[in-house]
mmCIF file of C-alpha atoms and ligand atoms in Angstrom:
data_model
loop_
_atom_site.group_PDB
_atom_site.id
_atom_site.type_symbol
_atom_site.label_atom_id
_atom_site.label_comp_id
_atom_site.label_asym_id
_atom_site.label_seq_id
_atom_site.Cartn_x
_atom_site.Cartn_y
_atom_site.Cartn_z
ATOM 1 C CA UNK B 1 -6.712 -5.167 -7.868
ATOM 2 C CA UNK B 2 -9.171 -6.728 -5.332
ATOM 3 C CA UNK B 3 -7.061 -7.654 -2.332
ATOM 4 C CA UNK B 4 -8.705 -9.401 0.928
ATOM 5 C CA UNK B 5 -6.762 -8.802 4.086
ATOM 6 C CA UNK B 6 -5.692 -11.895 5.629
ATOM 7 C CA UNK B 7 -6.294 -10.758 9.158
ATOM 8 C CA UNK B 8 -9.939 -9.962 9.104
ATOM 9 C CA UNK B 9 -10.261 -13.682 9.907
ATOM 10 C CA UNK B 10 -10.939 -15.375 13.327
ATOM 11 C CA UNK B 11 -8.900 -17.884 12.789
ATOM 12 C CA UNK B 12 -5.842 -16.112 11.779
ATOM 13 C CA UNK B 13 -6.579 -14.057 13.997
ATOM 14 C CA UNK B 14 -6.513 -16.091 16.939
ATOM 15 C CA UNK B 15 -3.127 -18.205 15.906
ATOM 16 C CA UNK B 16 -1.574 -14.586 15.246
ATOM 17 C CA UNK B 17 -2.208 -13.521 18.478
ATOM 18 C CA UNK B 18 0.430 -16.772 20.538
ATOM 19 C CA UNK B 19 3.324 -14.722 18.292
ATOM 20 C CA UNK B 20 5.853 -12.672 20.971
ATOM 21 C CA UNK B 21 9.113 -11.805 19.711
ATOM 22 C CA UNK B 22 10.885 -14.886 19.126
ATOM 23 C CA UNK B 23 13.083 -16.289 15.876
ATOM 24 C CA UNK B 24 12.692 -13.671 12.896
ATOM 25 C CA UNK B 25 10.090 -11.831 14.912
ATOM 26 C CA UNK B 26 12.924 -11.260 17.406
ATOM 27 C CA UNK B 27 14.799 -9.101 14.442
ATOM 28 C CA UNK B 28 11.547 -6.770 14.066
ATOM 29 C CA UNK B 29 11.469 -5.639 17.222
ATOM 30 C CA UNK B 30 15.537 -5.753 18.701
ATOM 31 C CA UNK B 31 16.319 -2.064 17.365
ATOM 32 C CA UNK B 32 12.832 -0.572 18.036
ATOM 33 C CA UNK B 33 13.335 0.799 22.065
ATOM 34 C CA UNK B 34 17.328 2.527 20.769
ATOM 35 C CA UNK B 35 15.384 4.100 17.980
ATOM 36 C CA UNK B 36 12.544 5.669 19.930
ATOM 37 C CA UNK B 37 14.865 6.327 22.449
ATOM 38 C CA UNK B 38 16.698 8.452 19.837
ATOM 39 C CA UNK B 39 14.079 10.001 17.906
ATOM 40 C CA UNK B 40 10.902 10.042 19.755
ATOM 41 C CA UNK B 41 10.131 13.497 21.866
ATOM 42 C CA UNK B 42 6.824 12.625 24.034
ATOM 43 C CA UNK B 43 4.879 9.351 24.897
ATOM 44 C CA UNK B 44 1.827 9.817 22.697
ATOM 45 C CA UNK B 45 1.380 6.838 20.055
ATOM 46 C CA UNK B 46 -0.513 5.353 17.521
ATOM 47 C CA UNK B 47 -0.095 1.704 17.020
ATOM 48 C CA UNK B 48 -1.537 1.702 13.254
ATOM 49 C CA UNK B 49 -2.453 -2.231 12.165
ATOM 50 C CA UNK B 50 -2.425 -2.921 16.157
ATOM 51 C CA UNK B 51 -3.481 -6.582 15.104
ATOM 52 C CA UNK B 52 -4.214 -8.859 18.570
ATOM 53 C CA UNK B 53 -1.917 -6.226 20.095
ATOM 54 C CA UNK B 54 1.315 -7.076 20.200
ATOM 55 C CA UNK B 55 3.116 -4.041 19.224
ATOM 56 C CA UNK B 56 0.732 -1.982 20.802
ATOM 57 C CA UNK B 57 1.777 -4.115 24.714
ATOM 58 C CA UNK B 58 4.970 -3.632 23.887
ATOM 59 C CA UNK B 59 4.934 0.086 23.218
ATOM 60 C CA UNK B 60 3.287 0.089 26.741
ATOM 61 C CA UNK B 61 5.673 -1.531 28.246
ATOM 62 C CA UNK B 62 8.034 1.157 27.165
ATOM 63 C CA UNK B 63 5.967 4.007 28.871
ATOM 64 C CA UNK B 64 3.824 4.961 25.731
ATOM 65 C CA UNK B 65 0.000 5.935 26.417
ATOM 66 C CA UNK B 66 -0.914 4.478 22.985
ATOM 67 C CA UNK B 67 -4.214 3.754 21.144
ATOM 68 C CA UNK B 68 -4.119 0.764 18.788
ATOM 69 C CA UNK B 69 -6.004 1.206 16.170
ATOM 70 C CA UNK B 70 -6.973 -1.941 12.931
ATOM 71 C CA UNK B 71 -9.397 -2.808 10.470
ATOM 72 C CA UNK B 72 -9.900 -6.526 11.470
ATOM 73 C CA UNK B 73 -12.626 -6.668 14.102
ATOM 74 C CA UNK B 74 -11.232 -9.864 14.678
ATOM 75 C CA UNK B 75 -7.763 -8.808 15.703
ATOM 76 C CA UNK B 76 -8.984 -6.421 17.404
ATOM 77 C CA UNK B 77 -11.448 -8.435 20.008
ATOM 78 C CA UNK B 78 -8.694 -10.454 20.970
ATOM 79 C CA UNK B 79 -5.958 -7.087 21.449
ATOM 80 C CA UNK B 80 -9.067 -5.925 24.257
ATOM 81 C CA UNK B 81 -8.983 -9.284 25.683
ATOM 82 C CA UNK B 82 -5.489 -9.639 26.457
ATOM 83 C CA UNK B 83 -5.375 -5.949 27.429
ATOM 84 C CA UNK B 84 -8.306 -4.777 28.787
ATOM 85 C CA UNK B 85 -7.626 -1.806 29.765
ATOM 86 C CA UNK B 86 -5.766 -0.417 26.676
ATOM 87 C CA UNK B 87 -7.101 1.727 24.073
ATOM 88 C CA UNK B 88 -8.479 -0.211 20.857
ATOM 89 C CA UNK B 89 -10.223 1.003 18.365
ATOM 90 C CA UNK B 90 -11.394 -0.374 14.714
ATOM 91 C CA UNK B 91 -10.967 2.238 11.924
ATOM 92 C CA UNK B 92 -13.302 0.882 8.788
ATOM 93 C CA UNK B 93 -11.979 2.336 5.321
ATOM 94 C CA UNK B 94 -9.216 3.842 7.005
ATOM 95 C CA UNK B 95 -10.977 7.130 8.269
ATOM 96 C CA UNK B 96 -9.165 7.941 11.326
ATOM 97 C CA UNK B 97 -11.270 11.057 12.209
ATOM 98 C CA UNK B 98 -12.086 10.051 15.428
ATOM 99 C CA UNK B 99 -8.377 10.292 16.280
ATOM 100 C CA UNK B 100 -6.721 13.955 17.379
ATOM 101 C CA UNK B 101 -4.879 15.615 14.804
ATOM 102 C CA UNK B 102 -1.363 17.144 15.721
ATOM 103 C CA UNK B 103 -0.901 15.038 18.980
ATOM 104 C CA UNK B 104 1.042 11.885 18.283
ATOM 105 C CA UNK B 105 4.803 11.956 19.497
ATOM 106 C CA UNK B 106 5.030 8.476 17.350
ATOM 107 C CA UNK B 107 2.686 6.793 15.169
ATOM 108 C CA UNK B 108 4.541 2.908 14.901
ATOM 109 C CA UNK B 109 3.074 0.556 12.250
ATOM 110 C CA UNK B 110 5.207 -2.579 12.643
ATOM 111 C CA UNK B 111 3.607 -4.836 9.321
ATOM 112 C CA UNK B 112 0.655 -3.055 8.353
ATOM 113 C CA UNK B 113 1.790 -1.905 4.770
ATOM 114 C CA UNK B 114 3.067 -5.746 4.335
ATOM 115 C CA UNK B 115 -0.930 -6.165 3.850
ATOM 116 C CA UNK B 116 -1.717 -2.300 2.085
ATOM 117 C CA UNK B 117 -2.586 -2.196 -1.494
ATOM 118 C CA UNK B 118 0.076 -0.004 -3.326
ATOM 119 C CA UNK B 119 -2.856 2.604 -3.976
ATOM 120 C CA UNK B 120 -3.869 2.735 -0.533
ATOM 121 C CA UNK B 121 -0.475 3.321 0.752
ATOM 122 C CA UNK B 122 0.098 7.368 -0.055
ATOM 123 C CA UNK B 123 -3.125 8.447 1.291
ATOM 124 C CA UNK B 124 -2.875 6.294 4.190
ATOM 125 C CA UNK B 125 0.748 7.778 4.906
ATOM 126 C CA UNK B 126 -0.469 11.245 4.065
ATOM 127 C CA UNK B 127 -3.740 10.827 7.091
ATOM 128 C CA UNK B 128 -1.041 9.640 8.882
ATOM 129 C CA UNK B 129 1.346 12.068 8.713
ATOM 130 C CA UNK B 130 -1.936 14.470 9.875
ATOM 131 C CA UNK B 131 -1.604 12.660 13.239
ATOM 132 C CA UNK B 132 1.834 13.529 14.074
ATOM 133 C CA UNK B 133 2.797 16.023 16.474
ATOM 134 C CA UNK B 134 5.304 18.497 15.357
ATOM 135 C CA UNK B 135 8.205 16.799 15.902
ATOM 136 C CA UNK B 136 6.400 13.821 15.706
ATOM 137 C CA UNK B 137 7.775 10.750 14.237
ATOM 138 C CA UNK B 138 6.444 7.731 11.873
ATOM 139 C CA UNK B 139 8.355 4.537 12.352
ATOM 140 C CA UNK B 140 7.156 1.639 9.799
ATOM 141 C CA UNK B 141 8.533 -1.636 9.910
ATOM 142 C CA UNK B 142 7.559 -3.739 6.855
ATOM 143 C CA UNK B 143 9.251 -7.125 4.958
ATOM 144 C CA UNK B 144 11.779 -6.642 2.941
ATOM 145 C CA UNK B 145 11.314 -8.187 -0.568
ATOM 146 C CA UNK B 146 13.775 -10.350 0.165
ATOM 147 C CA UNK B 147 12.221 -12.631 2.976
ATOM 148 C CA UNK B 148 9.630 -13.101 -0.230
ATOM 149 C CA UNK B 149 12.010 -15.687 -1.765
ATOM 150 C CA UNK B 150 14.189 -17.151 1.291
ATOM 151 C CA UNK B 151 13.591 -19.182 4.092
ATOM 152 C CA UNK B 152 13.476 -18.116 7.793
ATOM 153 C CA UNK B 153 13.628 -19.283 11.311
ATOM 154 C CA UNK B 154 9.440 -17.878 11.545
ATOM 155 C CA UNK B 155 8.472 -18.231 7.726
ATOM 156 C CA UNK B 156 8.558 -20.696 4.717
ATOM 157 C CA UNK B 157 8.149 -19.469 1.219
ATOM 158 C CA UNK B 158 10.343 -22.301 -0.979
ATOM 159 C CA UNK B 159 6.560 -23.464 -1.891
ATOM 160 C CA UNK B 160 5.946 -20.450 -3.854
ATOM 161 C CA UNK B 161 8.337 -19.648 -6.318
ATOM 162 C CA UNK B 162 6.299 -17.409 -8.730
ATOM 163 C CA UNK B 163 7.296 -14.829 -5.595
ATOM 164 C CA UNK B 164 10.489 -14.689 -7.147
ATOM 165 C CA UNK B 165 9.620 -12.620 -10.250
ATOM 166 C CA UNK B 166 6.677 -10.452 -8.220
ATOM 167 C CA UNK B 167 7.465 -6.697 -8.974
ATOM 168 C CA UNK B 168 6.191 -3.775 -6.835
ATOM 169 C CA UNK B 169 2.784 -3.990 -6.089
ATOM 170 C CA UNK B 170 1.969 -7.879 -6.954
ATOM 171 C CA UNK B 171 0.495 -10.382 -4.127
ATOM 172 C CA UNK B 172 3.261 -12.275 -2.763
ATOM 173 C CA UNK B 173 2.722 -15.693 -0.246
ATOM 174 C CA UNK B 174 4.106 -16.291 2.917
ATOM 175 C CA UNK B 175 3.903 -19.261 5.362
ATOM 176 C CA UNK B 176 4.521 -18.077 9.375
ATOM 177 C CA UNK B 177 6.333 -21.600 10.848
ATOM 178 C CA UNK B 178 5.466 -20.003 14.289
ATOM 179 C CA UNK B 179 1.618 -20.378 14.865
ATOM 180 C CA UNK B 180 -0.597 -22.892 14.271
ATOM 181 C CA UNK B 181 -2.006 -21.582 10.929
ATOM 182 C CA UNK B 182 -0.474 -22.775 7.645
ATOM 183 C CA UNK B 183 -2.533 -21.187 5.449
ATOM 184 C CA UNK B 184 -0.421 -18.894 3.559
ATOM 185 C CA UNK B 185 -0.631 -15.164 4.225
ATOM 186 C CA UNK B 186 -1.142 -12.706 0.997
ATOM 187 C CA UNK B 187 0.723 -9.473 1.025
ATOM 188 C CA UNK B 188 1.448 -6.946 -1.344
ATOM 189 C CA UNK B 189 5.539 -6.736 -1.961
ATOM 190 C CA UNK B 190 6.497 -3.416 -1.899
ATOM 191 C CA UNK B 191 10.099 -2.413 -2.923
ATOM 192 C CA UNK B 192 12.268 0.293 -1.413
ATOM 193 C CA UNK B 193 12.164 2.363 -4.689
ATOM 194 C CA UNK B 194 8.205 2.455 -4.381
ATOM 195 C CA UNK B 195 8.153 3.243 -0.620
ATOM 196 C CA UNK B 196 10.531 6.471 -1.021
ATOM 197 C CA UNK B 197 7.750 7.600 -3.521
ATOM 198 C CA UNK B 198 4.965 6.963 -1.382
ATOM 199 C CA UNK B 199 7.272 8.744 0.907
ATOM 200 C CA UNK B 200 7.566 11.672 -0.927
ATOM 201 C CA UNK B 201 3.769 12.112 -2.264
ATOM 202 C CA UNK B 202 3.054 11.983 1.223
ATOM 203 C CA UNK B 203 5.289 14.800 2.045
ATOM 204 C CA UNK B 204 7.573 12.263 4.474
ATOM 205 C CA UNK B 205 10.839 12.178 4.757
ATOM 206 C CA UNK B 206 13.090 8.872 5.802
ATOM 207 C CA UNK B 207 15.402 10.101 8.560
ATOM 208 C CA UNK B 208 16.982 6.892 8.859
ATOM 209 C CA UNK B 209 16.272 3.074 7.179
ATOM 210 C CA UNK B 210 17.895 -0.075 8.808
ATOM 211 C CA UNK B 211 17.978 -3.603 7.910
ATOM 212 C CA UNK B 212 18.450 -5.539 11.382
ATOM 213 C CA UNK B 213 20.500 -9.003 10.930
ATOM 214 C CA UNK B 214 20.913 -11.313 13.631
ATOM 215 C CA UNK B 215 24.434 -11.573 15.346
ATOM 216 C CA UNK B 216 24.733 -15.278 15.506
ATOM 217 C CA UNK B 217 24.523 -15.422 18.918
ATOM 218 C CA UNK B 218 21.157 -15.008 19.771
ATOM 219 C CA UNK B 219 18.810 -18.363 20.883
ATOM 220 C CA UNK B 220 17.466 -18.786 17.642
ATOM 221 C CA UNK B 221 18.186 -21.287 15.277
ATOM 222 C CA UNK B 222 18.764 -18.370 12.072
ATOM 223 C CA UNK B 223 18.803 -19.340 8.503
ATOM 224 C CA UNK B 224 19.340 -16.738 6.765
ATOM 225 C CA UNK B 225 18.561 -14.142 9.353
ATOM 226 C CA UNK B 226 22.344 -13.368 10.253
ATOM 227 C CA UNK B 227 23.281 -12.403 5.865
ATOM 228 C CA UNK B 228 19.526 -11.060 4.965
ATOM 229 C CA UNK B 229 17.639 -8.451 6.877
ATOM 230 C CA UNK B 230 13.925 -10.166 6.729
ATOM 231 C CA UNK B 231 12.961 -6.468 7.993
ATOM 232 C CA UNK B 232 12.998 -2.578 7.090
ATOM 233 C CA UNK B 233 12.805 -0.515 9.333
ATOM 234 C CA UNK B 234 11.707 3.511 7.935
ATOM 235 C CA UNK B 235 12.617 6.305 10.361
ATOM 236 C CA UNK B 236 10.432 9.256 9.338
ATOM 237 C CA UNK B 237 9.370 12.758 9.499
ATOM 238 C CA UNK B 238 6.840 15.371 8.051
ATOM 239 C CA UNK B 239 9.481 17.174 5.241
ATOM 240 C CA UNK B 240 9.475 20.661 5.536
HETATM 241 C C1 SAM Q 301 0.729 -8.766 10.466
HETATM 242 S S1 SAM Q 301 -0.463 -7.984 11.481
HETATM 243 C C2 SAM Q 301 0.602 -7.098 12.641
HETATM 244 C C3 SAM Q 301 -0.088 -6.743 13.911
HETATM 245 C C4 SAM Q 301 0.750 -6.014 14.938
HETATM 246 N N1 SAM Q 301 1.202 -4.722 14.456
HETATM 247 C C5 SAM Q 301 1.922 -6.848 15.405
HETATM 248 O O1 SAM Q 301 3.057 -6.398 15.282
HETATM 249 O O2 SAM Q 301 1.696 -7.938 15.915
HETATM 250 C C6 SAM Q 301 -1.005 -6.681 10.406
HETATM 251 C C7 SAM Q 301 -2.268 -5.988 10.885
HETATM 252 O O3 SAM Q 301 -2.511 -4.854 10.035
HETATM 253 C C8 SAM Q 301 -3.902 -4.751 9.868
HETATM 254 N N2 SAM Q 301 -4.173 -3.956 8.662
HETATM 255 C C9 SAM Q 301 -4.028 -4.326 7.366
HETATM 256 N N3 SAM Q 301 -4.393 -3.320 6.553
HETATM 257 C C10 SAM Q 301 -4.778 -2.294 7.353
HETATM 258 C C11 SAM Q 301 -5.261 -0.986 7.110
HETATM 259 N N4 SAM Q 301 -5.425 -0.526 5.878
HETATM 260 N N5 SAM Q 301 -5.560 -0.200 8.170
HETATM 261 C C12 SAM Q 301 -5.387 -0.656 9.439
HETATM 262 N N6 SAM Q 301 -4.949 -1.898 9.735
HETATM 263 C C13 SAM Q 301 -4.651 -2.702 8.704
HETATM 264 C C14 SAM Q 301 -4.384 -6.191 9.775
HETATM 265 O O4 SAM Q 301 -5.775 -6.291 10.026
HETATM 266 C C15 SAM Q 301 -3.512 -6.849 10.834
HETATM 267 O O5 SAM Q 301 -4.144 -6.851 12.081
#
């Protein structure tokens, strides 16, 4: 399958970067500082698919010395921009020699595999896995199939209902509500059958899986966000 990635696109690129952590976004990134907190020995990180940097400022934030790293020059220019003096690098065909082995605490990718071919997925997770420190620990936050074929506080997908009978592995479209571009976004839905092999080729282990929903009471106006988790969130380790 030839797949483009969306992001390696100036435009995109540039509406991507106004998105914080408002409306759905919120959801992504609520549980992320308890589960660090919990399972994450050391501040060493790799934000992989850093994007314009917005997971990798808020890793900062949290204390992490962390190198972003993405394949879309584009992205990337505007992540050094609005943190100049953070580490960002571009990694073309996914070769991520220039990076340490062994010496990441945490290696985040917060939507990256949303956008990752099926048959790029195990190898990537395998290099990956290289990376980690010991104890280290992988924390991937991807779409659930579900916000594929419901509509959200940050997305719109009720103008493409051929999403509804995508299996594992077939483009699905997305429209982000929260930026400027309305183009739709092409990723690759990925079920959670299909990630635990990936998970296990790759010799990973899921340590713990959560599907955030919203409270209610939050300052968002939630659609479905508070009965379907839009998110999963994968917890996991090198298996022994
Ligand atoms: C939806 S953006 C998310 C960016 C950032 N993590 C955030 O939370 O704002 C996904 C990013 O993953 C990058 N990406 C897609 N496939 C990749 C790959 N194989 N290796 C590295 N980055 C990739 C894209 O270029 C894009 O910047």
């Amino acid at each position: 399958m030839h797949f483009v990635n969306c992001y390696a696109d100036a435009n995109r690129a540039d509406a991507y970067a106004t998105l914080e952590f408002a409306n759905t976004y919120y959801l992504a990134y609520r549980d992320l500082p308890a589960i660090f907190a919990e399972q994450v020995k050391g501040t060493r990180a790799l934000d992989f698919g850093c994007g314009a940097g917005r997971s990798t400022r808020f890793l900062r934030k949290l204390g992490f010395e962390v190198t972003g790293v993405d394949v879309s020059e584009d992205m990337l220019r505007i992540a050094r921009a609005m943190d100049p003096s953070g580490d960002y690098r571009l990694v073309p065909g996914d070769n991520f020699d220039q990076l340490e082995v062994a010496a990441f605490d945490l290696v985040l990718s917060a939507f990256t595999f949303d956008n990752t071919p099926g048959t790029m997925k195990t190898r990537i997770f395998c290099d990956l896995g290289k990376l980690l420190a010991p104890k280290g620990t992988i924390v991937s936050l991807v779409s659930s199939p579900e916000i594929y074929t419901h509509e959200w506080a940050s997305f719109m997908t009720k103008d493409f209902p051929e999403n509804a009978t995508a299996g594992s592995g077939d483009v699905v479209r997305i429209v982000v509500t929260d930026h400027q571009d309305r183009r739709p976004v092409e990723d690759i839905l990925w079920t959670d059958e299909s990630y635990r092999a990936v998970y296990r080729e790759a010799n990973l282990q899921a340590i713990q899986v959560l599907r955030p929903l919203a409270k209610g009471d939050e300052p968002y106006s939630w659609v479905n966000e508070t009965t379907i988790a839009p998110w999963v969130i994968y917890v996991l380790r090198r298996a022994m």
